[in-house]
Amino acid sequence: MKIKDGFVMRRVGAQAMVVATGEASLQFHSMVKLNATGADIWTWIEKGCDEAAIVQALVDKYDVDEARATAALERFLSQMRAEGLVSDD
């Protein structure tokens, strides 16, 4: 999985936002607000982590079990795919 070209996460104060840049901004005219977990997942995807590594990172950082971390990642990826921000490449 990877973040599609033209999408970046920026922080506005304490809030993390995903915005389109360049050519992507011609088609995508909004911003996506991320909570802390979403911002962490976005960052790990940017770093090239696979799903297993992200689940383990969520378990370690948020002290949750693997099932809960997996469900959180699946929800996030589903939403990001629906918005066209993440691909399965």
JSON list of C-alpha atoms in Angstrom, two decimals:
[
{"chain": "A", "resi": 1, "resn": "MET", "atom": "CA", "xyz": [0.00, 0.00, 0.00]},
{"chain": "A", "resi": 2, "resn": "LYS", "atom": "CA", "xyz": [1.12, 3.55, -0.60]},
{"chain": "A", "resi": 3, "resn": "ILE", "atom": "CA", "xyz": [-0.11, 7.09, -0.47]},
{"chain": "A", "resi": 4, "resn": "LYS", "atom": "CA", "xyz": [-1.07, 8.32, -3.91]},
{"chain": "A", "resi": 5, "resn": "ASP", "atom": "CA", "xyz": [1.05, 11.03, -5.49]},
{"chain": "A", "resi": 6, "resn": "GLY", "atom": "CA", "xyz": [-0.06, 14.55, -4.70]},
{"chain": "A", "resi": 7, "resn": "PHE", "atom": "CA", "xyz": [-1.34, 13.96, -1.17]},
{"chain": "A", "resi": 8, "resn": "VAL", "atom": "CA", "xyz": [0.52, 15.17, 1.90]},
{"chain": "A", "resi": 9, "resn": "MET", "atom": "CA", "xyz": [-0.18, 15.41, 5.58]},
{"chain": "A", "resi": 10, "resn": "ARG", "atom": "CA", "xyz": [0.34, 18.80, 7.16]},
{"chain": "A", "resi": 11, "resn": "ARG", "atom": "CA", "xyz": [-0.14, 19.99, 10.71]},
{"chain": "A", "resi": 12, "resn": "VAL", "atom": "CA", "xyz": [-2.18, 23.09, 11.42]},
{"chain": "A", "resi": 13, "resn": "GLY", "atom": "CA", "xyz": [-1.53, 23.73, 15.08]},
{"chain": "A", "resi": 14, "resn": "ALA", "atom": "CA", "xyz": [-2.18, 20.41, 16.77]},
{"chain": "A", "resi": 15, "resn": "GLN", "atom": "CA", "xyz": [-4.44, 19.13, 13.96]},
{"chain": "A", "resi": 16, "resn": "ALA", "atom": "CA", "xyz": [-3.19, 16.81, 11.20]},
{"chain": "A", "resi": 17, "resn": "MET", "atom": "CA", "xyz": [-4.76, 17.40, 7.79]},
{"chain": "A", "resi": 18, "resn": "VAL", "atom": "CA", "xyz": [-4.30, 15.62, 4.46]},
{"chain": "A", "resi": 19, "resn": "VAL", "atom": "CA", "xyz": [-4.36, 17.97, 1.50]},
{"chain": "A", "resi": 20, "resn": "ALA", "atom": "CA", "xyz": [-3.93, 17.60, -2.24]},
{"chain": "A", "resi": 21, "resn": "THR", "atom": "CA", "xyz": [-1.08, 19.33, -4.02]},
{"chain": "A", "resi": 22, "resn": "GLY", "atom": "CA", "xyz": [-0.19, 19.89, -7.64]},
{"chain": "A", "resi": 23, "resn": "GLU", "atom": "CA", "xyz": [-2.24, 17.94, -10.18]},
{"chain": "A", "resi": 24, "resn": "ALA", "atom": "CA", "xyz": [-4.12, 16.08, -7.44]},
{"chain": "A", "resi": 25, "resn": "SER", "atom": "CA", "xyz": [-5.61, 19.37, -6.26]},
{"chain": "A", "resi": 26, "resn": "LEU", "atom": "CA", "xyz": [-7.41, 19.74, -9.60]},
{"chain": "A", "resi": 27, "resn": "GLN", "atom": "CA", "xyz": [-9.58, 16.71, -8.75]},
{"chain": "A", "resi": 28, "resn": "PHE", "atom": "CA", "xyz": [-9.60, 16.65, -4.93]},
{"chain": "A", "resi": 29, "resn": "HIS", "atom": "CA", "xyz": [-10.99, 19.88, -3.46]},
{"chain": "A", "resi": 30, "resn": "SER", "atom": "CA", "xyz": [-11.20, 19.13, 0.24]},
{"chain": "A", "resi": 31, "resn": "MET", "atom": "CA", "xyz": [-9.07, 18.29, 3.25]},
{"chain": "A", "resi": 32, "resn": "VAL", "atom": "CA", "xyz": [-9.17, 15.18, 5.42]},
{"chain": "A", "resi": 33, "resn": "LYS", "atom": "CA", "xyz": [-8.78, 15.70, 9.14]},
{"chain": "A", "resi": 34, "resn": "LEU", "atom": "CA", "xyz": [-6.86, 12.91, 10.93]},
{"chain": "A", "resi": 35, "resn": "ASN", "atom": "CA", "xyz": [-6.92, 12.03, 14.59]},
{"chain": "A", "resi": 36, "resn": "ALA", "atom": "CA", "xyz": [-3.66, 11.07, 16.33]},
{"chain": "A", "resi": 37, "resn": "THR", "atom": "CA", "xyz": [-3.96, 7.41, 15.34]},
{"chain": "A", "resi": 38, "resn": "GLY", "atom": "CA", "xyz": [-4.71, 8.30, 11.73]},
{"chain": "A", "resi": 39, "resn": "ALA", "atom": "CA", "xyz": [-1.74, 10.65, 11.61]},
{"chain": "A", "resi": 40, "resn": "ASP", "atom": "CA", "xyz": [0.52, 7.90, 12.95]},
{"chain": "A", "resi": 41, "resn": "ILE", "atom": "CA", "xyz": [-0.78, 5.39, 10.40]},
{"chain": "A", "resi": 42, "resn": "TRP", "atom": "CA", "xyz": [-0.31, 7.93, 7.58]},
{"chain": "A", "resi": 43, "resn": "THR", "atom": "CA", "xyz": [3.29, 8.50, 8.69]},
{"chain": "A", "resi": 44, "resn": "TRP", "atom": "CA", "xyz": [4.02, 4.77, 8.83]},
{"chain": "A", "resi": 45, "resn": "ILE", "atom": "CA", "xyz": [2.59, 4.29, 5.34]},
{"chain": "A", "resi": 46, "resn": "GLU", "atom": "CA", "xyz": [4.79, 7.16, 4.10]},
{"chain": "A", "resi": 47, "resn": "LYS", "atom": "CA", "xyz": [7.80, 5.36, 5.60]},
{"chain": "A", "resi": 48, "resn": "GLY", "atom": "CA", "xyz": [6.93, 2.22, 3.63]},
{"chain": "A", "resi": 49, "resn": "CYS", "atom": "CA", "xyz": [5.68, 0.06, 6.50]},
{"chain": "A", "resi": 50, "resn": "ASP", "atom": "CA", "xyz": [3.51, -2.88, 5.54]},
{"chain": "A", "resi": 51, "resn": "GLU", "atom": "CA", "xyz": [0.23, -3.73, 7.29]},
{"chain": "A", "resi": 52, "resn": "ALA", "atom": "CA", "xyz": [1.83, -6.16, 9.74]},
{"chain": "A", "resi": 53, "resn": "ALA", "atom": "CA", "xyz": [4.40, -3.57, 10.82]},
{"chain": "A", "resi": 54, "resn": "ILE", "atom": "CA", "xyz": [1.70, -0.92, 11.27]},
{"chain": "A", "resi": 55, "resn": "VAL", "atom": "CA", "xyz": [-0.43, -3.27, 13.38]},
{"chain": "A", "resi": 56, "resn": "GLN", "atom": "CA", "xyz": [2.59, -3.99, 15.58]},
{"chain": "A", "resi": 57, "resn": "ALA", "atom": "CA", "xyz": [3.36, -0.27, 15.86]},
{"chain": "A", "resi": 58, "resn": "LEU", "atom": "CA", "xyz": [-0.24, 0.41, 16.95]},
{"chain": "A", "resi": 59, "resn": "VAL", "atom": "CA", "xyz": [-0.05, -2.39, 19.55]},
{"chain": "A", "resi": 60, "resn": "ASP", "atom": "CA", "xyz": [3.20, -0.98, 20.91]},
{"chain": "A", "resi": 61, "resn": "LYS", "atom": "CA", "xyz": [2.26, 2.71, 20.91]},
{"chain": "A", "resi": 62, "resn": "TYR", "atom": "CA", "xyz": [-1.36, 2.51, 22.04]},
{"chain": "A", "resi": 63, "resn": "ASP", "atom": "CA", "xyz": [-1.17, -0.60, 24.25]},
{"chain": "A", "resi": 64, "resn": "VAL", "atom": "CA", "xyz": [-4.05, -2.33, 22.46]},
{"chain": "A", "resi": 65, "resn": "ASP", "atom": "CA", "xyz": [-4.39, -5.94, 21.41]},
{"chain": "A", "resi": 66, "resn": "GLU", "atom": "CA", "xyz": [-3.65, -7.07, 17.86]},
{"chain": "A", "resi": 67, "resn": "ALA", "atom": "CA", "xyz": [-7.33, -7.52, 16.95]},
{"chain": "A", "resi": 68, "resn": "ARG", "atom": "CA", "xyz": [-8.17, -3.94, 17.90]},
{"chain": "A", "resi": 69, "resn": "ALA", "atom": "CA", "xyz": [-5.11, -2.59, 16.09]},
{"chain": "A", "resi": 70, "resn": "THR", "atom": "CA", "xyz": [-5.97, -4.58, 12.97]},
{"chain": "A", "resi": 71, "resn": "ALA", "atom": "CA", "xyz": [-9.57, -3.32, 13.02]},
{"chain": "A", "resi": 72, "resn": "ALA", "atom": "CA", "xyz": [-8.38, 0.28, 13.40]},
{"chain": "A", "resi": 73, "resn": "LEU", "atom": "CA", "xyz": [-5.98, -0.08, 10.48]},
{"chain": "A", "resi": 74, "resn": "GLU", "atom": "CA", "xyz": [-8.65, -1.69, 8.30]},
{"chain": "A", "resi": 75, "resn": "ARG", "atom": "CA", "xyz": [-11.11, 1.15, 9.04]},
{"chain": "A", "resi": 76, "resn": "PHE", "atom": "CA", "xyz": [-8.48, 3.76, 8.26]},
{"chain": "A", "resi": 77, "resn": "LEU", "atom": "CA", "xyz": [-7.42, 2.11, 5.00]},
{"chain": "A", "resi": 78, "resn": "SER", "atom": "CA", "xyz": [-11.02, 1.63, 3.92]},
{"chain": "A", "resi": 79, "resn": "GLN", "atom": "CA", "xyz": [-11.73, 5.33, 4.42]},
{"chain": "A", "resi": 80, "resn": "MET", "atom": "CA", "xyz": [-8.52, 6.44, 2.70]},
{"chain": "A", "resi": 81, "resn": "ARG", "atom": "CA", "xyz": [-9.17, 4.13, -0.27]},
{"chain": "A", "resi": 82, "resn": "ALA", "atom": "CA", "xyz": [-12.74, 5.44, -0.56]},
{"chain": "A", "resi": 83, "resn": "GLU", "atom": "CA", "xyz": [-11.37, 9.01, -0.69]},
{"chain": "A", "resi": 84, "resn": "GLY", "atom": "CA", "xyz": [-8.78, 7.94, -3.30]},
{"chain": "A", "resi": 85, "resn": "LEU", "atom": "CA", "xyz": [-5.79, 8.80, -1.12]},
{"chain": "A", "resi": 86, "resn": "VAL", "atom": "CA", "xyz": [-4.22, 5.34, -0.71]},
{"chain": "A", "resi": 87, "resn": "SER", "atom": "CA", "xyz": [-3.58, 2.62, -3.28]},
{"chain": "A", "resi": 88, "resn": "ASP", "atom": "CA", "xyz": [-2.65, -1.02, -2.90]},
{"chain": "A", "resi": 89, "resn": "ASP", "atom": "CA", "xyz": [0.54, -0.72, -4.98]}
]
